[in-house]
mmCIF file of C-alpha atoms (C1' of nucleotides) in Angstrom:
data_model
loop_
_atom_site.group_PDB
_atom_site.id
_atom_site.type_symbol
_atom_site.label_atom_id
_atom_site.label_comp_id
_atom_site.label_asym_id
_atom_site.label_seq_id
_atom_site.Cartn_x
_atom_site.Cartn_y
_atom_site.Cartn_z
ATOM 1 C CA UNK A 580 0.114 0.002 -0.043
ATOM 2 C CA UNK A 581 1.629 2.943 -1.151
ATOM 3 C CA UNK A 582 0.073 5.390 1.253
ATOM 4 C CA UNK A 583 -0.945 3.036 3.989
ATOM 5 C CA UNK A 584 -4.419 4.281 3.504
ATOM 6 C CA UNK A 585 -7.642 2.736 2.005
ATOM 7 C CA UNK A 586 -7.274 -0.111 -0.359
ATOM 8 C CA UNK A 587 -9.426 0.340 -3.466
ATOM 9 C CA UNK A 588 -10.817 -2.754 -4.928
ATOM 10 C CA UNK A 589 -10.503 -2.452 -8.826
ATOM 11 C CA UNK A 590 -12.466 -4.681 -11.113
ATOM 12 C CA UNK A 591 -10.771 -7.963 -11.644
ATOM 13 C CA UNK A 592 -10.000 -7.002 -15.202
ATOM 14 C CA UNK A 593 -7.633 -4.266 -14.206
ATOM 15 C CA UNK A 594 -5.557 -7.078 -12.113
ATOM 16 C CA UNK A 595 -2.449 -8.196 -13.379
ATOM 17 C CA UNK A 596 -3.170 -11.614 -11.670
ATOM 18 C CA UNK A 597 -0.470 -13.606 -13.426
ATOM 19 C CA UNK A 598 2.224 -11.630 -11.542
ATOM 20 C CA UNK A 599 0.339 -11.326 -8.185
ATOM 21 C CA UNK A 600 1.401 -14.272 -5.779
ATOM 22 C CA UNK A 601 -0.668 -13.217 -2.770
ATOM 23 C CA UNK A 602 -4.187 -14.166 -3.039
ATOM 24 C CA UNK A 603 -5.194 -11.413 -0.887
ATOM 25 C CA UNK A 604 -3.154 -8.889 -2.854
ATOM 26 C CA UNK A 605 -5.073 -6.294 -4.828
ATOM 27 C CA UNK A 606 -3.072 -4.913 -7.688
ATOM 28 C CA UNK A 607 -3.377 -1.074 -7.080
ATOM 29 C CA UNK A 608 -0.363 -0.036 -9.227
ATOM 30 C CA UNK A 609 1.799 0.010 -6.288
ATOM 31 C CA UNK A 610 4.464 -2.021 -7.837
ATOM 32 C CA UNK A 611 4.744 0.190 -10.908
ATOM 33 C CA UNK A 612 4.812 3.081 -8.663
ATOM 34 C CA UNK A 613 7.644 1.606 -6.573
ATOM 35 C CA UNK A 614 9.837 0.705 -9.524
ATOM 36 C CA UNK A 615 9.357 4.084 -11.089
ATOM 37 C CA UNK A 616 10.175 5.694 -7.794
ATOM 38 C CA UNK A 617 13.220 3.465 -7.370
ATOM 39 C CA UNK A 618 14.434 4.605 -10.911
ATOM 40 C CA UNK A 619 14.233 8.161 -9.826
ATOM 41 C CA UNK A 620 16.063 7.687 -6.274
ATOM 42 C CA UNK A 621 18.830 5.726 -8.162
ATOM 43 C CA UNK A 622 19.156 8.443 -10.781
ATOM 44 C CA UNK A 623 19.394 11.115 -8.031
ATOM 45 C CA UNK A 624 21.927 9.330 -6.084
ATOM 46 C CA UNK A 625 23.955 8.343 -9.017
ATOM 47 C CA UNK A 626 23.746 4.672 -8.458
ATOM 48 C CA UNK A 627 22.936 2.040 -10.831
ATOM 49 C CA UNK A 628 19.407 0.248 -10.868
ATOM 50 C CA UNK A 629 20.542 -2.620 -12.799
ATOM 51 C CA UNK A 630 18.278 -5.467 -14.334
ATOM 52 C CA UNK A 631 19.009 -7.707 -11.394
ATOM 53 C CA UNK A 632 18.337 -5.070 -8.826
ATOM 54 C CA UNK A 633 15.265 -4.334 -10.666
ATOM 55 C CA UNK A 634 14.014 -7.798 -10.979
ATOM 56 C CA UNK A 635 14.548 -8.365 -7.147
ATOM 57 C CA UNK A 636 12.553 -5.220 -6.433
ATOM 58 C CA UNK A 637 9.706 -6.308 -8.855
ATOM 59 C CA UNK A 638 9.585 -9.919 -7.043
ATOM 60 C CA UNK A 639 9.286 -8.282 -3.595
ATOM 61 C CA UNK A 640 6.612 -6.142 -4.695
ATOM 62 C CA UNK A 641 4.537 -8.934 -6.370
ATOM 63 C CA UNK A 642 2.679 -9.071 -2.833
ATOM 64 C CA UNK A 643 2.534 -7.089 0.338
ATOM 65 C CA UNK A 644 3.954 -10.247 1.978
ATOM 66 C CA UNK A 645 7.400 -10.355 3.119
ATOM 67 C CA UNK A 646 9.617 -12.278 0.876
ATOM 68 C CA UNK A 647 12.090 -14.873 2.354
ATOM 69 C CA UNK A 648 15.544 -15.522 0.772
ATOM 70 C CA UNK A 649 14.689 -18.715 -0.542
ATOM 71 C CA UNK A 650 11.461 -17.859 -2.310
ATOM 72 C CA UNK A 651 13.331 -14.872 -3.594
ATOM 73 C CA UNK A 652 16.091 -17.025 -5.163
ATOM 74 C CA UNK A 653 13.421 -19.462 -6.607
ATOM 75 C CA UNK A 654 11.600 -16.582 -8.270
ATOM 76 C CA UNK A 655 14.607 -14.901 -9.863
ATOM 77 C CA UNK A 656 16.046 -17.932 -11.145
ATOM 78 C CA UNK A 657 13.777 -18.205 -14.250
ATOM 79 C CA UNK A 658 14.650 -14.480 -14.939
ATOM 80 C CA UNK A 659 18.388 -14.589 -13.922
ATOM 81 C CA UNK A 660 19.575 -18.161 -14.685
ATOM 82 C CA UNK A 661 22.796 -17.684 -12.978
ATOM 83 C CA UNK A 662 21.401 -16.215 -9.582
ATOM 84 C CA UNK A 663 22.673 -17.720 -6.533
ATOM 85 C CA UNK A 664 22.447 -16.597 -2.857
ATOM 86 C CA UNK A 665 25.152 -14.090 -3.180
ATOM 87 C CA UNK A 666 23.267 -12.295 -6.256
ATOM 88 C CA UNK A 667 20.151 -11.988 -4.096
ATOM 89 C CA UNK A 668 21.986 -10.702 -1.008
ATOM 90 C CA UNK A 669 23.904 -8.233 -2.939
ATOM 91 C CA UNK A 670 20.770 -7.093 -4.592
ATOM 92 C CA UNK A 671 18.981 -6.786 -1.048
ATOM 93 C CA UNK A 672 21.821 -4.866 0.474
ATOM 94 C CA UNK A 673 21.734 -2.384 -2.357
ATOM 95 C CA UNK A 674 17.965 -2.018 -1.894
ATOM 96 C CA UNK A 675 18.226 -1.773 1.773
ATOM 97 C CA UNK A 676 20.938 0.845 1.379
ATOM 98 C CA UNK A 677 18.579 2.844 -0.898
ATOM 99 C CA UNK A 678 15.934 2.401 1.488
ATOM 100 C CA UNK A 679 13.837 1.064 -1.146
ATOM 101 C CA UNK A 680 12.951 -2.053 0.846
ATOM 102 C CA UNK A 681 12.860 -3.062 4.552
ATOM 103 C CA UNK A 682 14.104 -5.939 6.416
ATOM 104 C CA UNK A 683 11.323 -7.713 8.655
ATOM 105 C CA UNK A 684 13.827 -8.876 11.399
ATOM 106 C CA UNK A 685 11.376 -11.169 12.913
ATOM 107 C CA UNK A 686 10.670 -13.045 9.780
ATOM 108 C CA UNK A 687 14.146 -12.791 8.219
ATOM 109 C CA UNK A 688 12.437 -11.452 5.353
ATOM 110 C CA UNK A 689 12.014 -8.404 3.125
ATOM 111 C CA UNK A 690 9.291 -5.978 1.875
ATOM 112 C CA UNK A 691 9.017 -3.172 -0.365
ATOM 113 C CA UNK A 692 9.268 0.108 1.255
ATOM 114 C CA UNK A 693 6.081 2.112 0.774
ATOM 115 C CA UNK A 694 7.247 5.434 2.474
ATOM 116 C CA UNK A 695 7.104 8.640 0.187
ATOM 117 C CA UNK A 696 10.340 9.660 1.869
ATOM 118 C CA UNK A 697 13.209 7.286 2.390
ATOM 119 C CA UNK A 698 14.475 6.269 5.771
ATOM 120 C CA UNK A 699 11.641 7.604 7.675
ATOM 121 C CA UNK A 700 10.455 6.082 10.989
ATOM 122 C CA UNK A 701 8.079 3.204 10.486
ATOM 123 C CA UNK A 702 6.144 0.623 12.117
ATOM 124 C CA UNK A 703 5.601 -2.822 10.739
ATOM 125 C CA UNK A 704 2.246 -4.501 11.290
ATOM 126 C CA UNK A 705 2.418 -8.269 10.319
ATOM 127 C CA UNK A 706 -0.726 -10.227 9.930
ATOM 128 C CA UNK A 707 -0.435 -13.835 11.072
ATOM 129 C CA UNK A 708 -3.423 -14.970 8.939
ATOM 130 C CA UNK A 709 -2.796 -13.398 5.570
ATOM 131 C CA UNK A 710 0.978 -12.452 6.185
ATOM 132 C CA UNK A 711 0.555 -9.074 4.701
ATOM 133 C CA UNK A 712 2.880 -6.531 6.121
ATOM 134 C CA UNK A 713 1.768 -2.961 6.449
ATOM 135 C CA UNK A 714 4.002 -0.168 7.175
ATOM 136 C CA UNK A 715 3.087 2.694 9.078
ATOM 137 C CA UNK A 716 4.393 5.934 10.196
ATOM 138 C CA UNK A 717 5.109 6.254 13.966
ATOM 139 C CA UNK A 718 6.218 9.869 14.753
ATOM 140 C CA UNK A 719 4.274 9.680 18.018
ATOM 141 C CA UNK A 720 5.985 6.249 19.012
ATOM 142 C CA UNK A 721 9.121 7.759 18.285
ATOM 143 C CA UNK A 722 8.678 10.431 20.806
ATOM 144 C CA UNK A 723 7.910 8.066 23.636
ATOM 145 C CA UNK A 724 10.908 6.187 22.535
ATOM 146 C CA UNK A 725 13.054 9.115 22.612
ATOM 147 C CA UNK A 726 12.161 9.685 26.089
ATOM 148 C CA UNK A 727 12.975 6.253 27.049
ATOM 149 C CA UNK A 728 16.445 6.245 25.396
ATOM 150 C CA UNK A 729 17.095 9.745 27.079
ATOM 151 C CA UNK A 730 16.488 8.020 30.478
ATOM 152 C CA UNK A 731 18.740 5.095 29.349
ATOM 153 C CA UNK A 732 21.530 7.364 28.198
ATOM 154 C CA UNK A 733 21.279 5.482 24.903
ATOM 155 C CA UNK A 734 21.831 6.894 21.558
ATOM 156 C CA UNK A 735 19.743 5.215 18.689
ATOM 157 C CA UNK A 736 21.283 4.160 15.347
ATOM 158 C CA UNK A 737 18.699 1.920 14.034
ATOM 159 C CA UNK A 738 15.542 0.366 15.154
ATOM 160 C CA UNK A 739 13.056 -2.490 14.478
ATOM 161 C CA UNK A 740 9.311 -2.147 15.609
ATOM 162 C CA UNK A 741 7.344 -5.160 14.640
ATOM 163 C CA UNK A 742 4.032 -5.956 15.706
ATOM 164 C CA UNK A 743 2.408 -9.496 14.860
ATOM 165 C CA UNK A 744 -1.259 -10.076 15.116
ATOM 166 C CA UNK A 745 -4.484 -9.969 13.052
ATOM 167 C CA UNK A 746 -5.117 -7.223 10.567
ATOM 168 C CA UNK A 747 -8.484 -5.598 10.162
ATOM 169 C CA UNK A 748 -9.481 -7.525 6.925
ATOM 170 C CA UNK A 749 -8.746 -10.904 8.673
ATOM 171 C CA UNK A 750 -10.354 -9.996 12.117
ATOM 172 C CA UNK B 1021 20.731 -6.275 34.655
ATOM 173 C CA UNK B 1022 18.103 -7.612 37.213
ATOM 174 C CA UNK B 1023 16.392 -4.455 37.665
ATOM 175 C CA UNK B 1024 17.618 -2.339 34.756
ATOM 176 C CA UNK B 1025 18.907 0.007 37.358
ATOM 177 C CA UNK B 1026 22.368 1.196 38.390
ATOM 178 C CA UNK B 1027 25.182 -1.148 37.902
ATOM 179 C CA UNK B 1028 27.101 -1.535 41.090
ATOM 180 C CA UNK B 1029 30.815 -2.273 40.802
ATOM 181 C CA UNK B 1030 31.715 -4.978 43.408
ATOM 182 C CA UNK B 1031 35.548 -5.425 44.208
ATOM 183 C CA UNK B 1032 37.177 -7.854 41.850
ATOM 184 C CA UNK B 1033 37.232 -10.738 44.465
ATOM 185 C CA UNK B 1034 33.535 -10.857 44.398
ATOM 186 C CA UNK B 1035 33.543 -11.603 40.706
ATOM 187 C CA UNK B 1036 33.237 -15.089 39.587
ATOM 188 C CA UNK B 1037 35.549 -14.168 36.617
ATOM 189 C CA UNK B 1038 35.925 -17.737 35.444
ATOM 190 C CA UNK B 1039 32.459 -18.101 34.311
ATOM 191 C CA UNK B 1040 32.044 -14.513 32.948
ATOM 192 C CA UNK B 1041 32.533 -14.453 29.284
ATOM 193 C CA UNK B 1042 31.733 -10.779 28.503
ATOM 194 C CA UNK B 1043 34.630 -8.491 29.282
ATOM 195 C CA UNK B 1044 32.405 -5.917 30.362
ATOM 196 C CA UNK B 1045 29.981 -7.946 32.521
ATOM 197 C CA UNK B 1046 30.207 -7.204 36.300
ATOM 198 C CA UNK B 1047 28.941 -10.250 38.098
ATOM 199 C CA UNK B 1048 26.197 -8.745 40.191
ATOM 200 C CA UNK B 1049 24.366 -12.215 41.263
ATOM 201 C CA UNK B 1050 22.023 -11.689 38.447
ATOM 202 C CA UNK B 1051 22.679 -15.126 37.059
ATOM 203 C CA UNK B 1052 22.095 -16.886 40.396
ATOM 204 C CA UNK B 1053 19.043 -14.982 40.981
ATOM 205 C CA UNK B 1054 17.689 -15.705 37.460
ATOM 206 C CA UNK B 1055 18.482 -19.640 37.958
ATOM 207 C CA UNK B 1056 16.793 -19.329 41.393
ATOM 208 C CA UNK B 1057 13.752 -17.563 39.779
ATOM 209 C CA UNK B 1058 13.480 -20.068 37.019
ATOM 210 C CA UNK B 1059 13.435 -22.976 39.406
ATOM 211 C CA UNK B 1060 10.585 -21.231 41.283
ATOM 212 C CA UNK B 1061 8.883 -20.303 38.003
ATOM 213 C CA UNK B 1062 9.054 -24.099 36.735
ATOM 214 C CA UNK B 1063 7.859 -25.553 40.217
ATOM 215 C CA UNK B 1064 4.824 -23.287 40.132
ATOM 216 C CA UNK B 1065 4.038 -24.084 36.728
ATOM 217 C CA UNK B 1066 4.824 -28.015 37.168
ATOM 218 C CA UNK B 1067 7.108 -27.925 34.183
ATOM 219 C CA UNK B 1068 10.482 -29.555 34.661
ATOM 220 C CA UNK B 1069 13.634 -27.525 34.990
ATOM 221 C CA UNK B 1070 15.897 -30.255 33.597
ATOM 222 C CA UNK B 1071 19.854 -30.298 33.654
ATOM 223 C CA UNK B 1072 20.097 -29.403 30.242
ATOM 224 C CA UNK B 1073 17.543 -26.447 30.490
ATOM 225 C CA UNK B 1074 19.476 -25.263 33.533
ATOM 226 C CA UNK B 1075 22.851 -25.357 31.874
ATOM 227 C CA UNK B 1076 21.438 -23.347 28.824
ATOM 228 C CA UNK B 1077 19.928 -20.823 31.085
ATOM 229 C CA UNK B 1078 23.272 -20.552 32.888
ATOM 230 C CA UNK B 1079 25.204 -20.068 29.707
ATOM 231 C CA UNK B 1080 22.779 -17.458 28.323
ATOM 232 C CA UNK B 1081 23.250 -15.770 31.876
ATOM 233 C CA UNK B 1082 27.138 -15.706 31.503
ATOM 234 C CA UNK B 1083 27.079 -12.221 30.074
ATOM 235 C CA UNK B 1084 24.422 -9.531 29.285
ATOM 236 C CA UNK B 1085 25.033 -9.875 25.763
ATOM 237 C CA UNK B 1086 22.861 -11.873 23.280
ATOM 238 C CA UNK B 1087 24.069 -15.395 22.892
ATOM 239 C CA UNK B 1088 23.828 -16.896 19.369
ATOM 240 C CA UNK B 1089 22.831 -20.563 18.564
ATOM 241 C CA UNK B 1090 26.476 -21.476 17.169
ATOM 242 C CA UNK B 1091 28.112 -20.266 20.631
ATOM 243 C CA UNK B 1092 25.479 -21.915 22.846
ATOM 244 C CA UNK B 1093 26.197 -24.997 21.258
ATOM 245 C CA UNK B 1094 30.044 -24.777 21.664
ATOM 246 C CA UNK B 1095 29.666 -23.891 25.056
ATOM 247 C CA UNK B 1096 27.144 -26.405 26.079
ATOM 248 C CA UNK B 1097 29.033 -29.387 24.502
ATOM 249 C CA UNK B 1098 31.803 -29.630 27.108
ATOM 250 C CA UNK B 1099 28.849 -30.068 29.913
ATOM 251 C CA UNK B 1100 26.496 -32.019 27.477
ATOM 252 C CA UNK B 1101 28.534 -34.146 25.336
ATOM 253 C CA UNK B 1102 25.661 -35.155 23.279
ATOM 254 C CA UNK B 1103 24.390 -31.764 22.473
ATOM 255 C CA UNK B 1104 23.342 -31.099 18.836
ATOM 256 C CA UNK B 1105 21.426 -28.165 17.493
ATOM 257 C CA UNK B 1106 17.983 -29.862 18.387
ATOM 258 C CA UNK B 1107 19.298 -30.124 21.987
ATOM 259 C CA UNK B 1108 19.634 -26.332 21.999
ATOM 260 C CA UNK B 1109 16.660 -25.321 20.254
ATOM 261 C CA UNK B 1110 14.335 -27.627 22.547
ATOM 262 C CA UNK B 1111 15.774 -25.989 25.646
ATOM 263 C CA UNK B 1112 15.524 -22.466 24.098
ATOM 264 C CA UNK B 1113 11.999 -23.233 23.032
ATOM 265 C CA UNK B 1114 11.293 -24.212 26.641
ATOM 266 C CA UNK B 1115 12.821 -21.343 28.119
ATOM 267 C CA UNK B 1116 11.049 -18.860 25.766
ATOM 268 C CA UNK B 1117 7.789 -20.466 26.516
ATOM 269 C CA UNK B 1118 8.106 -19.995 30.351
ATOM 270 C CA UNK B 1119 9.199 -16.406 29.677
ATOM 271 C CA UNK B 1120 12.801 -17.000 31.085
ATOM 272 C CA UNK B 1121 14.790 -15.711 27.955
ATOM 273 C CA UNK B 1122 13.828 -13.385 25.119
ATOM 274 C CA UNK B 1123 14.855 -13.702 21.536
ATOM 275 C CA UNK B 1124 16.624 -10.706 19.971
ATOM 276 C CA UNK B 1125 14.964 -10.918 16.702
ATOM 277 C CA UNK B 1126 17.316 -8.563 14.705
ATOM 278 C CA UNK B 1127 20.323 -10.577 16.001
ATOM 279 C CA UNK B 1128 18.863 -14.024 15.882
ATOM 280 C CA UNK B 1129 20.012 -14.524 19.436
ATOM 281 C CA UNK B 1130 18.803 -14.930 22.889
ATOM 282 C CA UNK B 1131 19.279 -13.103 26.303
ATOM 283 C CA UNK B 1132 18.021 -13.853 29.685
ATOM 284 C CA UNK B 1133 14.844 -12.148 30.779
ATOM 285 C CA UNK B 1134 15.247 -9.779 33.683
ATOM 286 C CA UNK B 1135 11.593 -8.926 34.122
ATOM 287 C CA UNK B 1136 10.449 -9.357 37.552
ATOM 288 C CA UNK B 1137 6.992 -10.801 36.270
ATOM 289 C CA UNK B 1138 7.122 -12.974 33.213
ATOM 290 C CA UNK B 1139 5.838 -11.854 29.855
ATOM 291 C CA UNK B 1140 5.634 -8.098 30.456
ATOM 292 C CA UNK B 1141 6.211 -5.422 27.788
ATOM 293 C CA UNK B 1142 9.671 -4.731 26.991
ATOM 294 C CA UNK B 1143 12.062 -2.670 24.890
ATOM 295 C CA UNK B 1144 15.483 -4.132 24.164
ATOM 296 C CA UNK B 1145 18.420 -1.721 23.726
ATOM 297 C CA UNK B 1146 21.314 -3.134 21.848
ATOM 298 C CA UNK B 1147 24.695 -1.509 22.226
ATOM 299 C CA UNK B 1148 26.639 -1.972 18.957
ATOM 300 C CA UNK B 1149 30.105 -1.512 20.854
ATOM 301 C CA UNK B 1150 29.989 -3.603 23.939
ATOM 302 C CA UNK B 1151 27.048 -5.875 22.404
ATOM 303 C CA UNK B 1152 25.308 -5.784 25.829
ATOM 304 C CA UNK B 1153 21.352 -5.841 25.671
ATOM 305 C CA UNK B 1154 19.376 -3.852 28.161
ATOM 306 C CA UNK B 1155 15.902 -4.745 28.661
ATOM 307 C CA UNK B 1156 13.703 -2.002 29.636
ATOM 308 C CA UNK B 1157 10.023 -1.623 30.742
ATOM 309 C CA UNK B 1158 7.743 0.406 28.059
ATOM 310 C CA UNK B 1159 4.427 0.870 29.286
ATOM 311 C CA UNK B 1160 4.060 4.442 28.034
ATOM 312 C CA UNK B 1161 5.467 3.238 24.592
ATOM 313 C CA UNK B 1162 2.574 0.565 24.631
ATOM 314 C CA UNK B 1163 0.110 3.212 25.042
ATOM 315 C CA UNK B 1164 1.212 5.031 22.021
ATOM 316 C CA UNK B 1165 1.519 1.672 20.119
ATOM 317 C CA UNK B 1166 -2.006 0.809 21.155
ATOM 318 C CA UNK B 1167 -3.385 3.957 19.608
ATOM 319 C CA UNK B 1168 -1.524 3.332 16.276
ATOM 320 C CA UNK B 1169 -3.034 -0.249 16.437
ATOM 321 C CA UNK B 1170 -6.397 0.880 16.946
ATOM 322 C CA UNK B 1171 -6.158 3.413 14.033
ATOM 323 C CA UNK B 1172 -5.059 0.301 11.848
ATOM 324 C CA UNK B 1173 -7.701 -1.970 13.272
ATOM 325 C CA UNK B 1174 -4.935 -4.256 14.169
ATOM 326 C CA UNK B 1175 -5.010 -6.784 17.014
ATOM 327 C CA UNK B 1176 -1.561 -7.537 18.685
ATOM 328 C CA UNK B 1177 -0.489 -10.823 19.445
ATOM 329 C CA UNK B 1178 3.404 -10.339 19.931
ATOM 330 C CA UNK B 1179 5.819 -7.598 19.255
ATOM 331 C CA UNK B 1180 9.485 -7.056 18.968
ATOM 332 C CA UNK B 1181 10.762 -3.477 19.699
ATOM 333 C CA UNK B 1182 14.591 -3.410 19.478
ATOM 334 C CA UNK B 1183 16.820 -0.455 19.280
ATOM 335 C CA UNK B 1184 20.415 -0.682 18.131
ATOM 336 C CA UNK B 1185 23.020 2.024 19.106
ATOM 337 C CA UNK B 1186 25.419 3.114 21.740
ATOM 338 C CA UNK B 1187 24.667 2.657 25.324
ATOM 339 C CA UNK B 1188 25.619 5.202 27.962
ATOM 340 C CA UNK B 1189 28.856 3.482 29.336
ATOM 341 C CA UNK B 1190 30.155 3.227 25.748
ATOM 342 C CA UNK B 1191 29.204 6.730 24.705
ATOM 343 C "C1'" DT C 1182 41.542 2.756 -25.889
ATOM 344 C "C1'" DC C 1183 42.809 1.647 -21.648
ATOM 345 C "C1'" DA C 1184 42.507 2.258 -16.631
ATOM 346 C "C1'" DT C 1185 39.511 2.093 -12.928
ATOM 347 C "C1'" DG C 1186 35.746 0.925 -10.126
ATOM 348 C "C1'" DA C 1187 31.385 -1.298 -9.855
ATOM 349 C "C1'" DT C 1188 28.873 -5.345 -10.638
ATOM 350 C "C1'" DT C 1189 28.117 -9.838 -11.169
ATOM 351 C "C1'" DG C 1190 29.326 -15.095 -11.392
ATOM 352 C "C1'" DT C 1191 31.167 -18.786 -8.841
ATOM 353 C "C1'" DT C 1192 32.664 -21.611 -5.348
ATOM 354 C "C1'" DA C 1193 32.896 -22.874 -0.926
ATOM 355 C "C1'" DC C 1194 31.299 -22.593 3.639
ATOM 356 C "C1'" DT C 1195 29.099 -20.943 8.081
ATOM 357 C "C1'" DT C 1196 25.084 -20.169 10.725
ATOM 358 C "C1'" DT C 1197 20.536 -21.040 11.997
ATOM 359 C "C1'" DA C 1198 16.539 -23.733 12.474
ATOM 360 C "C1'" DT C 1199 13.595 -27.870 11.751
ATOM 361 C "C1'" DA C 1200 11.494 -32.533 10.676
ATOM 362 C "C1'" DA C 1201 11.090 -37.168 11.785
ATOM 363 C "C1'" DC C 1202 11.969 -41.040 14.548
ATOM 364 C "C1'" DA C 1203 14.300 -43.750 18.315
ATOM 365 C "C1'" DT C 1204 15.502 -43.944 22.800
ATOM 366 C "C1'" DA C 1205 15.409 -43.173 27.652
ATOM 367 C "C1'" DG C 1206 13.475 -41.533 31.996
ATOM 368 C "C1'" DC C 1207 9.753 -39.992 34.934
ATOM 369 C "C1'" DT C 1208 5.106 -40.573 37.035
ATOM 370 C "C1'" DC C 1209 0.809 -42.378 37.988
ATOM 371 C "C1'" DT C 1210 -2.244 -46.124 38.419
ATOM 372 C "C1'" DC C 1211 -3.357 -50.485 39.236
ATOM 373 C "C1'" DG D 1062 6.706 -53.223 41.473
ATOM 374 C "C1'" DA D 1063 4.744 -53.647 36.338
ATOM 375 C "C1'" DG D 1064 3.765 -51.366 32.824
ATOM 376 C "C1'" DA D 1065 1.184 -47.622 30.346
ATOM 377 C "C1'" DG D 1066 1.490 -43.049 28.919
ATOM 378 C "C1'" DC D 1067 3.761 -38.869 28.658
ATOM 379 C "C1'" DT D 1068 7.986 -35.964 28.623
ATOM 380 C "C1'" DA D 1069 12.514 -35.419 27.353
ATOM 381 C "C1'" DT D 1070 16.588 -36.398 24.999
ATOM 382 C "C1'" DG D 1071 19.357 -38.923 21.212
ATOM 383 C "C1'" DT D 1072 20.168 -39.083 16.400
ATOM 384 C "C1'" DT D 1073 20.216 -38.365 11.837
ATOM 385 C "C1'" DA D 1074 19.307 -35.577 7.853
ATOM 386 C "C1'" DT D 1075 18.119 -31.706 5.655
ATOM 387 C "C1'" DA D 1076 16.403 -26.921 5.023
ATOM 388 C "C1'" DA D 1077 16.823 -22.217 5.051
ATOM 389 C "C1'" DA D 1078 19.492 -17.927 5.852
ATOM 390 C "C1'" DG D 1079 23.890 -15.685 5.275
ATOM 391 C "C1'" DT D 1080 28.964 -14.551 4.231
ATOM 392 C "C1'" DA D 1081 33.628 -14.789 2.325
ATOM 393 C "C1'" DA D 1082 36.824 -14.693 -1.162
ATOM 394 C "C1'" DC D 1083 38.445 -14.565 -5.608
ATOM 395 C "C1'" DA D 1084 37.485 -14.248 -10.856
ATOM 396 C "C1'" DA D 1085 35.399 -12.465 -14.692
ATOM 397 C "C1'" DT D 1086 32.722 -8.868 -16.931
ATOM 398 C "C1'" DC D 1087 30.962 -4.377 -17.821
ATOM 399 C "C1'" DA D 1088 30.379 0.830 -17.582
ATOM 400 C "C1'" DT D 1089 32.392 4.979 -17.665
ATOM 401 C "C1'" DG D 1090 35.523 8.601 -17.917
ATOM 402 C "C1'" DA D 1091 40.295 10.161 -18.630
#
DNA sequence: TCATGATTGTTACTTTATAACATAGCTCTC
DNA sequence: GAGAGCTATGTTATAAAGTAACAATCATGA
């Protein structure tokens, strides 16, 4: 979900079903948007959005579920015959660095980043039924965390805030 | 740290240095307290605190750093010659279930739980210099999260809140 | 065109984790 | 105390996640 907002249900004809792996994933143009945005980001930063990196990002955006390394490898092989673990992890490292994907620590998996600005604070809601991951902003949360860190004399460098549970649609 | 509070520096004679793996770990009786508490918890719940489970918990409490599976296996082998991965993971699963340890998702590692009550809300502060992990209560934080979850119509089942950075002593 | 750095190919390996079935040990009941 | 039933551990095998090291290739600018 590019904005984390309402999910509009388009008629089936608009869906690119063949590419959509998640049964609950309604194709809303988010993937195309993400790829396009990634192109711009890479151009701006003077880094190369190579075919492999593009393919990996596309696969990750095929659903709103977190993609595991093994699945990713299986799914990239038809497109990049030479793909091996290192191929994937390099592309993933690149995409993480550019802020184009997030790592879901509690799943050892990866999801596309739907932030409008890169590297912003986020909270991940992981549904244990449909396995979709929703990324939400958490400015208020970060205020509370900042207070706690101050008390603890702790300087934050990176964080993972991941909630597992039942999403609204599955409830 | 049993209470997350001040760390009292005892004279060296009081330290059981031979058992303390972490160079920065000041032995404060926390391990003995943890083992004793674990005994009580297991008795109350009618579950068995077997020698293997006790050894695993002891090893985890040898420092305030998170222990990785591989290290744990290396360190348990001298004590339990037959130890294999399954041995460890079974003991870890047990200790997790009883709330005696936490899993640090962003490290794929485990630390002793220093909560006075089991299963309470906590926040993990992970120092990237000394690698010690401090567990802190986060009731206020949970209020902010609850609000966010309500907005998202999300029902929480479990969570991981992990902050990486520099602790006060290392700063 | 050639040098340079970035990217990808390739091989090998480490670390993390689980599944499945066999064996041993505890505990309760008869 | 025998034996049934459950829990815990032993054992083997394998899946999944991740990294290191070096070779080959490609893009780009001097």
